[in-house]
Amino acid sequence: MSRYSVFAIVREGLRHHTGWPRAWASPEPRARYDAIVVGAGGHGLATAYYLGRNHGITDVAVLEKGWLGGGNTGRNTTIIRSNYLQDPSAAIYEKSRALYETLSQELNYNVMFSPRGVMMLAQTEHEVRGYRRTAAANALQGVETEFIGPRRVKELCPIMNIDGPRYPVLGALWQPRGGTGRHDAVAWGYARACSQMGMHIIENCAVTGITVEGGQVRGVDTTRGPIGCDRLGLVVAGHSSQLADMAGFRLPIESLCLQALVSEPIKPCMDVVVMANTVHGYMSQSDKGEMVIGGGTDGFNNYTQRGSHHHIEETLRALVETFPMLSRLKMLRQWGGIVDMTGDRSPLISKTPVGGIFVNCGWGTGGFKAIPGSGWAMAELMAKGEPGPLAAEFSMFRFREGRFIDESVAAGVAH
Amino acid sequence: MLMLVCPYCGVTAEETEFAPGGEAHLSRVGPDGSDEAFEAYLFARANPKGVHLERWRHAYGCGKWFLAARCTATLEVFGTYPAQSKGPPPAVLDRIADRRGAGAAARVGRGAPDAS
Ligand SMILES: Cc1cc2nc3c(=O)[nH]c(=O)nc-3n(C[C@H](O)[C@H](O)[C@H](O)COP(=O)(O)OP(=O)(O)OC[C@H]3O[C@@H](n4cnc5c(N)ncnc54)[C@H](O)[C@@H]3O)c2cc1C
Ligand SMILES: [Zn+2]
Ligand SMILES: [Zn+2]
């Protein structure tokens, strides 16, 4: 396998780019593997990668019903931050953000991590108090973040109207080391690294059944035949309830549609990420110049990957007050992803009622930022059979035990 | 666009007139319920990709809660019925059987519907 470098670019430039190899292989499935990961989104691929890198387990297949990265990983607005309120969240999101800083070097693949800073606006007194509290919690957790006043907000993002009248900007929670990344590249980079370790990434291979004998997983049925394994990781986001159903248990999850949209490309006008949680909107500018905009989820259970128009209308209606220039922009594209929402809006990285089956899901509207840290924690869980410190609190049994990790009170929307 | 018929006032309207309320027919657990029973009632959800029985409120109309049978994979609505029912009425089950097969209807049918 060739490494990407400046020399490779020069070499290929001289021979008309005829020598670039495929980034990952496309093998036929074998009859069994040590471990199978279902779902080739960011979280599934990162799980496989750290199984090999941290635990030396490389007899691994990642099974994907569609194409690699075609789920929420390829549909999100790529906001990366780690200033969550609760200790277990701050720990795993900060681990993840830190891994993002060197991910391009680690994978030898440019994931375009851009730590341009993330600002969460406080537009009510209630939010001011909430974010001051988060800033204090983050100081104790060792997560660099600060509460800034309206003047500083305006300095950092001059296109913003901070005077209201409906939603004046009273301040913001500012994480200068947060930012964005290139979503597809994260999936592609992990896939290439997995393939280089000899793992099998099998696209167009939907899991249709799970074989359990005596409370222990034995393998899966797929559209490309049965495949055996003793360790199975379910990392399928919005489809987690279906996979759990195949294995005979229920999850505290509902699948909803979350939409995003982009405007026509314009000249650079905004070099930070802004989130306005009171009005359920957030925005950043892509390298191509489009304004990338997202909002809250639609209300009802949905697997169609297309949302209702009135939700994006609401998002834009609210954002236009804070960003008056939006009213003159044409919107180009809109799409939806099926997000997996848990009761406390925190994820599950957990053992399940079936031996050998592990779940990683419930990242809902905010799991892109978590991909490296989540893969790290899930790999440890699958390798050792027991969760490490990053995953321990995210057990699915916390709902029975009443140990919620309540981020919904902290952020309303959790991107 | 999702269209629903309010079973009380008979109005056919689009989604923005209604407010969704999640899975229907969850029966409440009492004070002596086990931890498992509370978990199942409060958090565990069927979340099917297919026929879903769910609660809606006619928020900008008569204001009443009602129930609907809807496909989460296509947004097709098989029918709506009053909130006081224990399960979907025969007409709704027939429609589900017609559109999704007898198996799908049997999965969501929960005995005789309440006559209220
Ligand atoms: C519009 C939108 C905006 C978002 N914005 C942000 C943001 O700004 N910041 C942030 O941090 N997060 C954001 N998110 C959330 C983030 O995208 C997700 O949490 C994250 O991508 C989940 O990754 P995943 O790998 O778990 O799931 P996915 O990428 O969805 O991967 C799951 C894979 O499983 C496959 N699969 C499903 N069923 C089967 C089966 N039976 N057999 C085989 N394969 C199967 C699917 O095809 C899919 O490829 C956003 C999400 C959306 C939809
Ligand atoms: Zn309050
Ligand atoms: Zn009505």
Short mmCIF file of C-alpha atoms in Angstrom, two decimals, chain B:
data_model
loop_
_atom_site.label_atom_id
_atom_site.label_comp_id
_atom_site.label_asym_id
_atom_site.label_seq_id
_atom_site.Cartn_x
_atom_site.Cartn_y
_atom_site.Cartn_z
CA MET B 1 -46.38 15.74 3.12
CA LEU B 2 -47.95 13.85 5.99
CA MET B 3 -51.77 14.13 6.12
CA LEU B 4 -53.82 12.97 9.10
CA VAL B 5 -57.54 12.80 9.82
CA CYS B 6 -58.61 13.79 13.31
CA PRO B 7 -61.02 11.04 14.47
CA TYR B 8 -62.91 13.52 16.66
CA CYS B 9 -63.60 16.50 14.44
CA GLY B 10 -63.10 14.64 11.16
CA VAL B 11 -60.79 17.30 9.78
CA THR B 12 -58.16 16.20 7.27
CA ALA B 13 -55.10 18.37 7.71
CA GLU B 14 -51.38 18.31 7.15
CA GLU B 15 -48.72 17.68 9.73
CA THR B 16 -48.23 21.24 10.94
CA GLU B 17 -51.70 21.21 12.49
CA PHE B 18 -50.80 18.25 14.71
CA ALA B 19 -48.21 17.50 17.39
CA PRO B 20 -46.60 14.03 17.54
CA GLY B 21 -46.57 12.20 20.89
CA GLY B 22 -44.55 8.99 20.43
CA GLU B 23 -45.42 5.30 20.76
CA ALA B 24 -49.05 4.46 21.59
CA HIS B 25 -50.61 1.84 23.90
CA LEU B 26 -47.91 1.97 26.57
CA SER B 27 -49.54 0.94 29.79
CA ARG B 28 -48.53 2.79 32.85
CA VAL B 29 -46.59 1.01 35.60
CA GLY B 30 -47.72 1.45 39.19
CA PRO B 31 -45.71 2.20 42.33
CA ASP B 32 -45.00 -1.48 42.97
CA GLY B 33 -43.65 -2.07 39.45
CA SER B 34 -40.16 -3.58 39.13
CA ASP B 35 -37.18 -1.61 37.76
CA GLU B 36 -37.47 -3.63 34.53
CA ALA B 37 -41.15 -2.73 34.17
CA PHE B 38 -40.42 0.97 34.68
CA GLU B 39 -37.56 0.84 32.18
CA ALA B 40 -39.82 -0.82 29.62
CA TYR B 41 -42.60 1.72 30.20
CA LEU B 42 -40.44 4.84 30.25
CA PHE B 43 -37.61 4.11 27.81
CA ALA B 44 -37.58 0.84 25.83
CA ARG B 45 -39.33 1.40 22.51
CA ALA B 46 -40.35 -0.85 19.61
CA ASN B 47 -39.20 1.82 17.14
CA PRO B 48 -40.16 -0.35 14.13
CA LYS B 49 -39.17 0.29 10.54
CA GLY B 50 -42.68 -0.34 9.29
CA VAL B 51 -46.10 -0.11 10.93
CA HIS B 52 -46.00 2.09 14.02
CA LEU B 53 -48.90 2.81 16.39
CA GLU B 54 -48.44 6.29 17.75
CA ARG B 55 -50.02 9.23 19.56
CA TRP B 56 -50.87 12.57 17.99
CA ARG B 57 -52.62 15.65 19.23
CA HIS B 58 -54.82 17.87 17.10
CA ALA B 59 -52.89 20.82 18.50
CA TYR B 60 -54.23 23.57 16.25
CA GLY B 61 -57.73 22.10 15.98
CA CYS B 62 -59.89 20.50 18.63
CA GLY B 63 -56.86 19.97 20.90
CA LYS B 64 -57.59 16.29 21.58
CA TRP B 65 -55.18 13.33 21.64
CA PHE B 66 -55.77 10.50 19.18
CA LEU B 67 -53.89 7.49 17.82
CA ALA B 68 -52.61 6.64 14.35
CA ALA B 69 -51.21 3.63 12.50
CA ARG B 70 -48.48 4.82 10.16
CA CYS B 71 -45.57 3.29 8.26
CA THR B 72 -42.25 4.79 9.38
CA ALA B 73 -40.51 3.64 6.20
CA THR B 74 -42.91 5.33 3.76
CA LEU B 75 -45.03 7.70 5.93
CA GLU B 76 -48.22 5.98 4.65
CA VAL B 77 -51.06 6.42 7.17
CA PHE B 78 -53.33 3.37 7.58
CA GLY B 79 -55.87 5.14 9.74
CA THR B 80 -56.48 7.11 12.93
CA TYR B 81 -58.63 6.19 15.93
CA PRO B 82 -59.66 7.51 19.36
CA ALA B 83 -57.11 7.66 22.18
CA GLN B 84 -59.33 5.56 24.48
CA SER B 85 -58.77 2.41 22.37
CA LYS B 86 -56.77 -0.61 23.60
CA GLY B 87 -55.64 -1.37 20.04
CA PRO B 88 -56.30 -0.40 16.44
CA PRO B 89 -59.92 -0.97 15.32
CA PRO B 90 -60.73 -3.67 12.70
CA ALA B 91 -60.94 -1.18 9.83
CA VAL B 92 -57.38 0.00 10.50
CA LEU B 93 -56.11 -3.58 10.92
CA ASP B 94 -57.77 -4.56 7.62
CA ARG B 95 -56.09 -1.68 5.89
CA ILE B 96 -52.69 -2.71 7.33
CA ALA B 97 -53.28 -6.34 6.25
CA ASP B 98 -54.25 -5.10 2.82
CA ARG B 99 -51.18 -2.91 2.38
CA ARG B 100 -48.51 -4.77 4.39
CA GLY B 101 -49.80 -8.34 4.72
CA ALA B 102 -51.55 -10.30 7.45
CA GLY B 103 -48.32 -10.70 9.43
CA ALA B 104 -47.90 -6.95 9.84
CA ALA B 105 -51.51 -6.59 10.99
CA ALA B 106 -51.12 -9.45 13.48
CA ARG B 107 -47.98 -7.86 14.95
CA VAL B 108 -49.80 -4.65 15.87
CA GLY B 109 -53.23 -6.13 16.65
CA ARG B 110 -53.71 -6.38 20.40
CA GLY B 111 -56.96 -8.21 20.94
CA ALA B 112 -60.38 -6.67 20.66
CA PRO B 113 -60.37 -2.90 20.53
CA ASP B 114 -62.20 -1.01 23.24
CA ALA B 115 -65.64 0.07 22.13
CA SER B 116 -65.43 3.54 23.67
#
